[in-house]
């Protein structure tokens, strides 16, 4: 590197560094980025297209910034460039092609700040016509031809197609604008070859027009296959065939070829020279025998085909049985027979028949006829027919011996209710199909055919009159036999729905005394068995449930009590319906003996109350008498006028009781002022105290005025009486103050 170059590099580095420093020091903002396609968005192929990227950037200093522009097509980067000016960035598409079609965008990046323009679509229309070149125009049949197809001026991803008279013979994918291929042309003829292509883009594929046609002449190979079959006249089954396959017009030994001999899709032989094949003629059902001889030279095939018809010597035998249905252990006849035979070659007597398996078969004396006894299980038979060494087998005959009907049963699924339909079922063991017939009272009701295993014959019937009916089933599963199975008779009792229900009560008054017996009798019209249930209103649990063949039943309650008073009702059901009686109200009253007992008890209680009242009154009177007795006092004068004692009885009616007063300790008090309170009980009174229970009272008596006696006597105050009181006995003694003292008071007398 010379000095001038180093100086240039140094100056450039300084300039870039200075620009970087300047850029880092100024602020900027990318305002917008716009992509413009010139001259327009839709152009034809070969047009020069300009993609202009215009950016608006605001800066703080107005100086240039380092800008990085990127062009994107269908979100993929196409071109990137960094510039230091604010001029528009321009990207040129010279000679635009269809491959250039797509969505374009411009992206601006300044110091990590990026902005993307809106997408603009460029449409380029028109593909150039392809050009086809062949390495030769004349070839021999089977030789290769080399072809080249070119798409002038196009770019992109290509698919090339090669055609022989509008029939595609090759397909090639390329990333360049030309493709080569080789192919072979068969058949002596003039072939017109052309090509076309397609360009694939991210969004679609765009086909081109056809190329120029190139004519190729193909010379046919002179070699041909030759097929011979002997005999060539009418061929019968079993005849021996001789077949040969060879190639003709082979001019050069160096020209390799190969022969193939086939019958239909079966390859019989192959070889490089004449092929011979021997076989026995075997007819094919409904079609002739086809033979094919092919010769292959340089991938060119030529063939010769012949079809021959083979007359069948005799037809394939068929095996039949008689009768067409057989039961276990029954003798049946098996017949093996060929319907057709070639009378020009064989007679019917030439056919020999064999039955397989052939153990212990009784002879019938006729060819192909065999008598066989049916086994207990399913079994198979086949037969064969043979003549002139040709043997043919029949199809397998599967024999399924049938089982006669047995164990025939009849049953009823539903309850038989008057005037309502019910189901009758018949079933038996035996081979299907089985024909069932239903009889009612020996009159046929209907028939059913059962073709599925474990399935019953279902009959429907209605009985409109009460009473008993007889049903039975008959079953038959043989068309050639009168053997019929019959079931036992089934007796059917018709259930008549319940009606007119009544509920009777004994006693009928519905008023009953305790301890008696109460009967509810429920009766209905209909047929049994009938289930009766009795309820108390408000309860869902029956008092009693009874099932009987009668149309009535009863509920007994004994002995009844007051708790049995309630409303009762009855329900009855017999499988046909359910009925309910009306409610009856039962009232239980008290027993008469209880009423008498209550009256007696009341009288006794009343008597006791009277006695108690009388006793209480007597007690009160007794207490009153004791108080009155306590008022009786014994009185003696303090200065008696004579020696005779004076006894005075004081009562409540005397003036003395009302007005007499005495001086005790110089105090004027009433005669009864010193008595104890009357609240003392009799027990307290009856008790004997250790202290004297005596009251001493000094009474001043006033003489009563007696009209009979004239004027009243002057009062005598010279005597004093002392009364000793003890219960109802009273004693009056004369008081002598000089003889008696306080301590000498008399003791109470009981």
XYZ file of C-alpha atoms in Angstrom:
750
model
C 0.000 0.000 0.000
C 1.458 3.350 -1.077
C 1.581 6.574 0.849
C -1.303 8.239 -1.005
C -3.588 5.322 -0.146
C -2.643 5.425 3.542
C -3.291 9.166 3.597
C -6.719 8.649 2.078
C -7.607 5.986 4.651
C -6.465 8.206 7.494
C -8.515 11.147 6.274
C -11.554 8.900 5.792
C -11.232 7.542 9.338
C -11.009 11.051 10.739
C -14.051 12.085 8.760
C -16.100 9.093 9.910
C -15.030 9.601 13.517
C -15.935 13.268 13.342
C -19.273 12.390 11.826
C -19.903 9.849 14.566
C -19.039 12.365 17.259
C -21.346 14.894 15.638
C -24.133 12.329 15.347
C -23.855 11.346 18.961
C -24.121 14.905 19.974
C -27.306 15.827 18.079
C -30.884 14.745 18.587
C -33.182 13.506 15.798
C -36.651 12.099 15.097
C -37.703 9.912 12.128
C -41.024 11.388 11.145
C -41.950 9.231 8.159
C -40.663 6.684 5.645
C -42.341 6.272 2.255
C -41.695 3.760 -0.557
C -42.436 4.866 -4.117
C -42.447 2.476 -7.121
C -41.505 4.095 -10.404
C -42.734 4.306 -13.074
C -45.871 2.587 -11.583
C -46.962 -0.436 -9.615
C -48.212 -2.479 -12.610
C -45.642 -3.005 -15.357
C -44.911 -5.478 -18.124
C -41.973 -7.831 -18.173
C -38.686 -6.192 -19.186
C -39.502 -2.765 -17.659
C -36.821 -1.049 -15.544
C -38.406 -0.426 -12.119
C -37.103 1.971 -9.464
C -37.908 1.560 -5.758
C -37.463 5.001 -4.137
C -37.265 5.231 -0.368
C -38.047 8.750 0.911
C -37.542 9.542 4.608
C -38.356 12.676 6.607
C -36.005 13.104 9.611
C -35.877 16.140 11.952
C -32.529 16.903 13.665
C -31.338 19.385 16.287
C -28.317 20.567 14.286
C -29.461 19.986 10.720
C -26.339 18.004 9.950
C -26.399 14.660 8.177
C -26.927 11.337 9.974
C -25.677 7.859 9.129
C -28.735 6.072 7.691
C -29.207 2.369 7.000
C -31.851 1.522 4.355
C -33.267 -1.992 3.850
C -35.498 -3.164 0.982
C -37.866 -6.057 1.851
C -39.883 -8.244 -0.510
C -42.672 -10.339 1.035
C -41.105 -9.698 4.485
C -37.705 -10.980 3.345
C -34.612 -8.784 3.052
C -33.629 -8.102 -0.560
C -30.996 -5.343 -0.231
C -29.360 -3.254 2.557
C -27.208 -0.121 2.232
C -25.817 2.567 4.609
C -25.514 6.211 3.453
C -24.574 9.482 5.171
C -26.791 11.891 3.260
C -30.433 12.815 3.565
C -31.156 12.107 -0.085
C -33.689 9.473 -1.141
C -32.422 5.907 -1.309
C -32.977 4.303 -4.725
C -33.037 0.580 -5.553
C -33.126 -0.439 -9.240
C -34.884 -3.486 -10.714
C -33.439 -3.743 -14.211
C -35.504 -5.674 -16.730
C -38.182 -6.637 -14.170
C -39.657 -10.123 -14.501
C -42.725 -11.912 -13.191
C -40.580 -13.283 -10.396
C -40.197 -9.668 -9.186
C -43.922 -9.519 -8.378
C -44.587 -9.062 -4.665
C -45.052 -6.701 -1.676
C -42.135 -4.323 -1.100
C -41.266 -2.200 1.974
C -38.497 0.200 2.965
C -37.017 0.251 6.458
C -34.847 3.084 7.852
C -32.521 2.593 10.813
C -30.722 5.540 12.497
C -28.726 4.692 15.612
C -31.189 1.915 16.525
C -34.289 3.973 15.862
C -36.226 2.299 13.019
C -39.322 3.016 10.985
C -40.974 0.913 8.297
C -42.864 2.241 5.298
C -46.242 1.001 4.135
C -46.157 -1.970 1.749
C -46.398 -1.334 -1.982
C -47.287 -4.102 -4.452
C -45.373 -4.525 -7.689
C -47.127 -6.518 -10.414
C -45.026 -7.647 -13.384
C -47.021 -9.263 -16.142
C -45.907 -11.411 -19.067
C -43.487 -14.323 -19.429
C -41.147 -14.855 -22.332
C -41.925 -17.690 -24.744
C -39.842 -20.817 -24.069
C -37.460 -22.143 -26.707
C -37.080 -25.927 -27.360
C -33.972 -27.597 -28.821
C -33.613 -31.349 -29.724
C -30.367 -33.133 -30.440
C -31.893 -34.940 -33.478
C -34.916 -34.946 -35.685
C -34.774 -38.579 -36.877
C -34.479 -41.637 -34.603
C -35.102 -45.344 -34.718
C -37.910 -46.808 -32.631
C -36.645 -47.157 -29.041
C -33.737 -44.697 -29.328
C -33.343 -41.812 -26.849
C -33.962 -38.143 -27.696
C -32.329 -35.277 -25.703
C -34.342 -32.044 -25.358
C -33.526 -28.591 -23.859
C -36.159 -26.009 -22.875
C -35.075 -22.365 -22.213
C -37.023 -19.476 -20.596
C -35.181 -16.430 -22.000
C -34.488 -13.655 -19.493
C -36.602 -15.172 -16.681
C -35.439 -15.697 -13.127
C -36.858 -17.561 -10.164
C -38.012 -21.110 -9.438
C -39.067 -23.037 -12.569
C -41.065 -26.162 -13.477
C -40.469 -27.314 -17.077
C -42.859 -29.599 -18.975
C -42.130 -31.608 -22.191
C -44.915 -32.858 -24.462
C -45.262 -35.394 -27.317
C -48.297 -34.431 -29.374
C -49.850 -32.699 -26.303
C -49.154 -35.728 -24.099
C -46.765 -34.937 -21.245
C -43.707 -37.148 -21.356
C -41.379 -35.415 -18.840
C -41.348 -32.910 -15.941
C -38.234 -31.161 -14.561
C -37.816 -28.611 -11.717
C -34.948 -26.097 -11.920
C -33.734 -22.875 -10.270
C -32.215 -21.695 -13.567
C -34.090 -20.659 -16.682
C -33.376 -23.839 -18.687
C -33.890 -27.609 -18.256
C -32.736 -30.751 -20.081
C -34.362 -34.193 -20.322
C -34.159 -37.424 -22.370
C -37.009 -39.688 -23.527
C -37.816 -42.504 -25.988
C -40.428 -42.370 -28.723
C -42.330 -45.513 -29.667
C -44.306 -46.211 -32.780
C -43.237 -45.467 -36.320
C -44.697 -42.045 -36.830
C -43.949 -38.305 -36.905
C -43.915 -36.807 -33.390
C -44.286 -33.103 -32.556
C -42.400 -32.109 -29.426
C -42.861 -28.831 -27.473
C -42.277 -27.502 -23.935
C -43.585 -24.940 -21.441
C -42.736 -23.742 -17.936
C -44.161 -22.222 -14.765
C -42.562 -19.750 -12.365
C -43.373 -20.165 -8.693
C -43.544 -17.172 -6.363
C -44.415 -16.946 -2.671
C -48.008 -16.222 -3.558
C -48.788 -18.031 -6.792
C -47.497 -19.768 -9.929
C -47.438 -18.153 -13.369
C -47.604 -20.365 -16.526
C -45.880 -19.536 -19.775
C -47.067 -20.056 -23.305
C -46.071 -23.090 -25.437
C -42.673 -23.217 -27.046
C -41.948 -23.828 -30.672
C -42.804 -27.317 -32.050
C -39.944 -29.590 -33.125
C -40.756 -32.518 -35.410
C -39.126 -35.937 -34.857
C -39.453 -38.827 -37.270
C -39.354 -42.326 -35.725
C -38.377 -45.317 -37.819
C -40.184 -48.560 -36.870
C -38.172 -51.655 -35.971
C -38.613 -54.453 -38.461
C -38.733 -57.160 -35.747
C -42.230 -58.568 -35.046
C -43.544 -61.318 -32.627
C -45.185 -64.479 -33.999
C -47.687 -66.614 -31.938
C -48.841 -70.096 -33.038
C -51.386 -72.462 -31.334
C -52.036 -76.103 -32.364
C -54.608 -77.447 -33.018
C -56.086 -74.429 -34.667
C -59.553 -75.926 -35.200
C -62.239 -76.811 -32.583
C -60.620 -77.537 -29.251
C -62.315 -79.716 -26.625
C -61.666 -79.856 -22.948
C -58.794 -82.230 -22.318
C -57.114 -81.714 -25.690
C -53.356 -81.099 -25.653
C -52.261 -77.651 -26.850
C -48.879 -76.724 -28.368
C -48.082 -72.994 -28.202
C -44.999 -71.260 -29.716
C -43.752 -67.634 -29.429
C -40.943 -66.262 -31.682
C -39.545 -63.022 -33.259
C -39.289 -62.366 -37.013
C -37.160 -60.033 -39.128
C -34.153 -59.959 -36.838
C -31.384 -58.563 -39.114
C -28.508 -58.170 -36.686
C -27.472 -60.681 -34.053
C -26.096 -57.819 -31.996
C -29.560 -56.391 -31.686
C -30.717 -57.967 -28.336
C -34.350 -58.809 -27.735
C -36.428 -60.879 -25.260
C -39.627 -62.915 -25.639
C -42.529 -63.285 -23.125
C -45.410 -65.840 -23.385
C -48.477 -65.314 -21.174
C -51.988 -66.683 -20.680
C -54.079 -63.859 -19.336
C -52.168 -62.498 -16.357
C -50.200 -65.707 -15.896
C -46.663 -65.644 -17.343
C -46.021 -69.053 -18.923
C -42.452 -68.735 -20.270
C -39.649 -66.256 -21.213
C -36.639 -66.582 -23.520
C -34.231 -64.971 -26.016
C -35.352 -67.146 -28.890
C -38.389 -69.219 -29.890
C -40.538 -70.339 -26.880
C -42.627 -73.582 -26.933
C -45.259 -74.473 -24.320
C -47.512 -77.573 -24.015
C -50.694 -77.750 -21.891
C -54.093 -79.432 -21.568
C -57.012 -77.329 -22.663
C -59.181 -76.369 -19.722
C -62.230 -74.222 -20.403
C -62.696 -71.011 -18.533
C -66.123 -70.066 -17.311
C -67.950 -67.752 -19.729
C -64.831 -66.559 -21.539
C -62.179 -67.699 -24.021
C -58.525 -68.440 -23.340
C -56.223 -65.485 -24.171
C -52.527 -65.977 -25.073
C -49.952 -63.170 -25.536
C -46.509 -63.209 -27.210
C -44.284 -60.122 -26.622
C -40.871 -59.097 -27.898
C -38.919 -56.285 -26.193
C -36.077 -54.463 -28.000
C -34.408 -51.337 -26.541
C -37.444 -50.665 -24.308
C -39.729 -51.024 -27.294
C -42.443 -53.671 -26.886
C -44.328 -55.399 -29.663
C -46.890 -58.113 -29.054
C -49.218 -60.562 -30.746
C -52.431 -61.870 -29.078
C -54.804 -64.766 -29.824
C -57.998 -66.032 -28.179
C -59.295 -69.594 -28.407
C -62.548 -71.190 -27.247
C -62.508 -74.539 -25.479
C -65.596 -76.734 -25.644
C -66.468 -78.180 -22.226
C -66.406 -81.988 -22.164
C -69.012 -82.111 -19.396
C -70.336 -79.514 -17.007
C -69.460 -79.210 -13.345
C -71.787 -81.551 -11.409
C -74.402 -80.245 -9.016
C -75.443 -81.989 -5.798
C -79.078 -81.753 -4.698
C -81.163 -83.310 -1.928
C -84.721 -84.549 -1.754
C -86.801 -83.588 0.125
C -85.572 -80.037 0.398
C -85.910 -80.147 4.190
C -85.068 -83.124 6.313
C -85.446 -83.936 9.998
C -83.049 -85.811 12.234
C -82.889 -89.524 11.386
C -84.919 -89.123 8.209
C -83.828 -90.859 4.969
C -83.054 -88.440 2.160
C -81.868 -88.777 -1.457
C -78.736 -87.019 -2.737
C -78.337 -86.677 -6.525
C -75.050 -85.812 -8.297
C -75.486 -84.853 -11.964
C -73.715 -83.025 -14.860
C -76.275 -81.263 -16.996
C -74.205 -80.906 -20.168
C -71.645 -83.075 -21.983
C -69.948 -83.080 -25.423
C -71.725 -85.855 -27.246
C -69.089 -85.752 -30.036
C -66.512 -87.038 -27.557
C -68.322 -88.905 -24.709
C -71.628 -90.579 -23.733
C -73.550 -89.990 -20.508
C -72.666 -93.507 -19.379
C -68.995 -92.503 -19.507
C -69.492 -90.208 -16.507
C -68.717 -91.662 -13.100
C -70.086 -90.015 -9.934
C -68.686 -90.229 -6.422
C -70.145 -88.867 -3.141
C -67.927 -87.651 -0.346
C -67.851 -88.798 2.403
C -68.919 -92.179 1.066
C -68.985 -94.423 4.165
C -71.860 -96.893 4.522
C -73.940 -95.405 1.734
C -76.792 -97.674 0.575
C -76.880 -98.237 -3.191
C -79.792 -96.823 -5.149
C -79.008 -98.611 -8.434
C -78.864 -95.344 -10.424
C -75.655 -93.449 -11.332
C -75.185 -90.419 -9.152
C -78.139 -91.206 -6.813
C -77.405 -91.889 -3.126
C -79.711 -92.615 -0.160
C -78.490 -91.040 3.080
C -79.869 -90.939 6.619
C -79.853 -87.497 8.197
C -77.591 -87.129 11.175
C -78.334 -85.402 14.472
C -76.088 -82.446 13.659
C -75.224 -80.365 10.600
C -73.082 -82.144 7.989
C -71.635 -81.479 4.493
C -71.547 -83.528 1.277
C -69.783 -83.059 -2.081
C -69.706 -85.144 -5.233
C -67.438 -85.469 -8.271
C -67.934 -86.405 -11.952
C -65.109 -87.965 -13.993
C -64.617 -88.853 -17.703
C -61.502 -89.309 -19.915
C -59.224 -88.400 -17.012
C -61.006 -85.138 -16.309
C -62.492 -84.813 -12.839
C -64.784 -82.050 -11.644
C -66.113 -81.456 -8.120
C -69.472 -80.020 -7.173
C -70.049 -77.292 -4.674
C -70.405 -78.343 -1.064
C -73.947 -79.100 0.028
C -74.523 -78.200 3.685
C -77.328 -80.180 5.270
C -78.888 -78.958 8.451
C -81.337 -81.554 9.727
C -84.329 -79.970 11.369
C -85.749 -80.784 14.782
C -89.458 -81.351 15.183
C -91.278 -79.050 17.522
C -91.410 -80.201 21.120
C -92.024 -78.952 24.628
C -94.692 -76.535 23.439
C -95.694 -74.131 26.203
C -98.458 -71.574 26.491
C -98.593 -68.772 29.017
C -100.322 -65.473 29.685
C -98.192 -62.424 30.262
C -100.860 -60.090 31.654
C -103.845 -60.386 33.925
C -107.009 -61.219 32.056
C -109.457 -58.397 32.697
C -112.924 -58.268 31.280
C -113.130 -56.313 27.994
C -109.396 -55.538 28.004
C -106.782 -57.003 25.668
C -104.176 -59.367 27.073
C -101.141 -61.201 25.710
C -100.835 -64.945 25.153
C -97.363 -66.416 24.531
C -96.536 -69.658 22.741
C -93.028 -71.125 22.592
C -91.473 -74.478 21.728
C -88.209 -76.182 20.864
C -87.461 -77.051 17.278
C -85.985 -75.864 14.017
C -87.047 -72.578 12.514
C -89.301 -71.357 11.037
C -92.146 -72.485 13.305
C -95.821 -71.865 12.544
C -97.923 -71.278 15.688
C -101.718 -71.414 15.815
C -103.770 -70.242 18.823
C -107.145 -71.754 19.724
C -109.753 -70.466 22.193
C -112.363 -73.019 23.195
C -111.225 -75.015 20.126
C -111.849 -72.076 17.818
C -108.838 -70.729 15.904
C -107.856 -67.221 16.963
C -104.767 -66.550 14.802
C -101.409 -67.765 13.449
C -97.823 -66.522 13.751
C -94.573 -67.501 12.021
C -91.381 -67.274 14.091
C -88.069 -67.124 12.211
C -85.719 -66.080 15.007
C -84.302 -68.160 17.811
C -85.510 -67.716 21.411
C -88.484 -65.715 20.250
C -92.050 -66.341 21.353
C -95.200 -66.164 19.306
C -97.281 -63.297 20.683
C -101.068 -63.291 20.362
C -103.546 -60.665 21.552
C -107.109 -61.439 22.596
C -110.092 -59.857 24.414
C -112.761 -61.574 26.529
C -116.064 -59.734 26.677
C -118.061 -62.100 28.905
C -117.296 -63.285 32.436
C -116.381 -66.902 32.922
C -113.626 -69.403 32.206
C -111.949 -69.824 28.825
C -109.699 -72.590 27.470
C -106.650 -71.726 25.328
C -104.077 -73.952 23.603
C -101.272 -73.594 21.014
C -100.323 -75.766 18.071
C -96.877 -75.602 16.404
C -95.544 -77.015 13.150
C -92.173 -76.583 11.395
C -92.430 -79.008 8.457
C -93.968 -78.297 5.075
C -93.980 -81.957 4.101
C -95.171 -83.523 7.323
C -98.418 -83.464 9.253
C -96.625 -83.819 12.550
C -97.876 -81.041 14.812
C -97.077 -80.214 18.426
C -99.824 -79.112 20.774
C -99.646 -77.474 24.188
C -101.741 -78.275 27.227
C -104.994 -76.437 27.762
C -104.663 -73.200 29.651
C -107.676 -72.239 31.738
C -108.209 -68.526 32.024
C -110.465 -66.924 34.612
C -111.603 -63.474 33.650
C -111.156 -60.805 36.264
C -114.237 -58.609 36.525
C -113.322 -55.087 37.724
C -114.599 -54.192 41.165
C -117.617 -51.918 41.551
C -120.464 -50.938 43.909
C -118.350 -51.044 47.038
C -120.183 -50.814 50.384
C -118.916 -50.549 53.933
C -121.268 -51.724 56.702
C -120.721 -51.298 60.453
C -122.114 -53.463 63.223
C -123.699 -52.143 65.342
C -125.303 -49.998 62.702
C -126.018 -47.053 65.019
C -122.347 -46.037 64.819
C -122.709 -45.227 68.539
C -121.206 -47.891 70.682
C -120.217 -48.172 74.297
C -116.753 -48.992 75.445
C -115.939 -52.647 75.794
C -118.314 -53.737 73.049
C -117.360 -55.367 69.739
C -117.220 -53.349 66.505
C -117.334 -54.935 63.041
C -116.658 -53.353 59.625
C -117.943 -55.417 56.687
C -116.641 -54.402 53.246
C -118.228 -55.899 50.115
C -117.826 -55.313 46.356
C -119.092 -56.625 43.047
C -116.480 -58.345 40.906
C -114.233 -61.399 40.959
C -111.565 -62.455 43.352
C -109.095 -62.855 44.738
C -109.710 -59.468 46.315
C -107.358 -57.654 48.668
C -109.178 -55.627 51.335
C -107.489 -52.914 53.362
C -108.998 -50.893 56.205
C -107.754 -47.446 57.152
C -108.347 -44.745 59.677
C -108.506 -41.351 58.028
C -105.205 -39.538 58.120
C -103.150 -42.758 58.240
C -101.401 -44.404 55.297
C -100.741 -47.631 57.188
C -103.684 -50.034 56.921
C -105.260 -51.370 60.083
C -105.610 -54.753 58.432
C -104.916 -56.317 55.028
C -106.723 -59.419 53.915
C -106.723 -61.249 50.568
C -109.620 -63.576 49.930
C -111.402 -65.269 47.064
C -114.659 -63.867 48.380
C -115.982 -60.461 47.484
C -116.361 -59.383 51.093
C -114.282 -59.247 54.250
C -114.536 -57.790 57.726
C -112.471 -55.938 60.297
C -113.124 -56.645 63.980
C -112.218 -54.272 66.797
C -112.844 -55.605 70.293
C -113.110 -54.339 72.839
C -113.543 -50.804 71.573
C -112.353 -47.798 73.522
C -112.690 -44.052 73.318
C -109.461 -43.982 71.228
C -111.276 -45.901 68.505
C -113.548 -42.958 67.763
C -112.650 -41.833 64.237
C -113.588 -42.051 60.563
C -112.877 -45.331 58.793
C -112.858 -46.446 55.176
C -112.064 -49.567 53.148
C -110.084 -50.168 49.933
C -110.358 -53.217 47.681
C -108.323 -54.317 44.642
C -108.267 -57.424 42.464
C -105.602 -56.639 39.855
C -108.096 -55.037 37.525
C -108.780 -51.909 39.502
C -108.960 -50.427 42.980
C -112.073 -49.010 44.679
C -112.606 -47.138 47.934
C -115.609 -46.897 50.193
C -117.049 -43.774 51.715
C -115.900 -42.742 55.180
C -117.938 -43.860 58.195
C -117.781 -41.984 61.487
C -117.667 -44.146 64.608
C -118.276 -42.640 68.075
C -117.455 -44.681 71.164
C -119.249 -43.672 74.376
C -118.511 -44.477 78.019
C -119.683 -47.845 79.335
C -122.855 -47.807 81.545
C -121.117 -49.442 84.472
C -118.558 -46.658 84.385
C -121.366 -44.110 84.471
C -122.926 -45.852 87.560
C -119.558 -46.037 89.204
C -119.095 -42.327 88.680
C -122.572 -41.598 90.163
C -121.842 -43.745 93.228
C -118.478 -42.098 93.623
C -120.131 -38.677 93.444
C -122.727 -39.645 96.062
C -120.047 -41.026 98.369
C -118.024 -37.878 97.925
C -121.110 -35.741 98.641
C -121.859 -37.767 101.796
C -118.305 -37.340 102.964
C -118.559 -33.621 102.396
C -121.803 -33.503 104.445
C -120.272 -35.523 107.277
C -117.240 -33.302 107.252
C -119.463 -30.231 107.394
C -121.487 -31.667 110.307
C -118.315 -32.582 112.171
C -116.975 -29.100 111.602
C -120.196 -27.537 112.927
C -120.189 -29.792 115.985
C -116.601 -28.887 116.663
C -117.439 -25.209 116.427
C -120.446 -25.729 118.805
C -118.268 -27.651 121.246
C -115.776 -24.834 121.339
C -118.623 -22.358 121.869
C -120.046 -24.455 124.751
C -116.670 -24.539 126.414
C -116.438 -20.807 126.230
C -119.908 -20.478 127.716
C -119.049 -22.950 130.444
C -115.983 -20.933 131.282
C -118.212 -17.983 132.006
C -119.947 -19.740 134.893
C -118.323 -18.593 138.129
C -118.616 -19.498 141.819
C -119.228 -16.299 144.006
C -119.165 -15.859 147.892
C -119.965 -12.579 149.897
C -117.044 -10.868 151.537
C -119.198 -10.097 154.683
C -121.781 -12.798 154.783
C -124.950 -12.070 156.694
C -125.373 -15.709 157.565
C -123.330 -18.833 157.607
C -125.049 -20.290 154.570
C -123.105 -20.219 151.473
C -124.430 -18.324 148.503
C -124.037 -19.785 145.125
C -124.477 -17.590 142.100
C -124.414 -18.752 138.448
C -123.386 -16.134 135.937
C -124.556 -16.310 132.443
C -124.426 -14.023 129.521
C -128.031 -13.065 130.068
C -127.533 -11.753 133.618
C -126.969 -8.224 134.587
C -124.003 -9.321 136.520
C -122.355 -10.617 133.280
C -123.006 -7.359 131.635
C -122.247 -4.919 134.450
C -120.423 -6.480 137.369
C -116.982 -5.265 138.012
C -114.460 -6.107 140.702
C -111.461 -4.446 142.067
C -108.274 -6.470 141.571
C -105.127 -4.828 142.770
C -107.196 -1.720 142.852
C -108.004 -1.782 139.208
C -111.435 -1.975 137.745
C -111.584 -4.755 135.174
C -114.149 -6.983 133.489
C -114.868 -10.409 134.805
C -113.427 -11.973 131.499
C -110.507 -9.670 131.201
C -108.027 -12.204 132.523
C -108.996 -15.183 130.263
C -106.579 -16.659 127.839
C -107.133 -16.141 124.164
C -109.604 -18.493 122.486
C -107.113 -19.564 119.866
C -105.951 -22.380 122.045
C -106.836 -25.721 120.663
C -108.740 -28.414 122.401
C -105.522 -30.261 122.938
C -104.070 -27.351 124.773
C -107.175 -27.123 126.957
C -107.096 -30.824 127.643
C -103.557 -30.684 128.885
C -103.146 -30.639 132.703
C -100.821 -27.906 133.776
C -98.673 -28.184 136.846
C -99.966 -24.802 137.938
C -103.528 -24.291 139.053
C -105.819 -23.489 136.165
C -108.202 -21.419 138.366
C -109.386 -17.905 138.126
C -110.566 -16.100 141.194
C -112.869 -13.198 140.688
C -114.514 -10.991 143.224
C -117.916 -9.991 142.005
C -120.282 -7.412 143.404
C -123.782 -8.645 142.669
C -126.755 -6.382 142.275
C -130.050 -7.790 143.273
C -132.390 -8.386 140.491
C -135.830 -6.816 140.527
C -138.505 -9.386 140.828
C -142.009 -8.046 140.307
C -143.521 -10.879 142.239
C -141.554 -10.152 145.242
C -142.053 -6.450 145.253
C -139.203 -4.138 145.854
C -135.764 -5.377 145.256
C -133.554 -6.241 148.137
C -130.791 -3.910 148.872
C -127.523 -5.025 147.481
C -125.428 -7.094 149.695
C -121.787 -6.559 149.237
C -120.736 -8.460 152.262
C -120.058 -11.758 150.429
C -117.791 -12.801 147.619
C -118.044 -15.987 145.563
C -115.130 -17.770 144.069
C -115.735 -19.880 141.001
C -113.494 -22.687 140.117
C -113.655 -23.431 136.412
C -112.379 -26.664 134.878
C -113.897 -27.794 131.526
C -117.670 -28.384 131.812
C -117.734 -29.019 135.620
C -118.144 -26.089 137.926
C -117.787 -25.921 141.772
C -118.628 -22.936 144.039
C -117.101 -22.770 147.464
C -117.421 -20.143 150.125
C -114.465 -17.985 150.563
C -113.208 -17.145 153.926
C -110.365 -14.760 153.778
C -109.263 -15.686 157.179
C -109.213 -19.371 156.551
C -108.142 -19.558 152.877
C -105.175 -17.943 151.393
C -103.999 -17.591 147.832
C -101.878 -20.632 148.141
C -104.865 -22.652 149.248
C -106.770 -22.328 145.965
C -108.417 -25.571 145.013
C -106.959 -27.756 142.217
C -109.011 -28.211 139.078
C -111.361 -31.156 139.073
C -111.377 -33.370 135.962
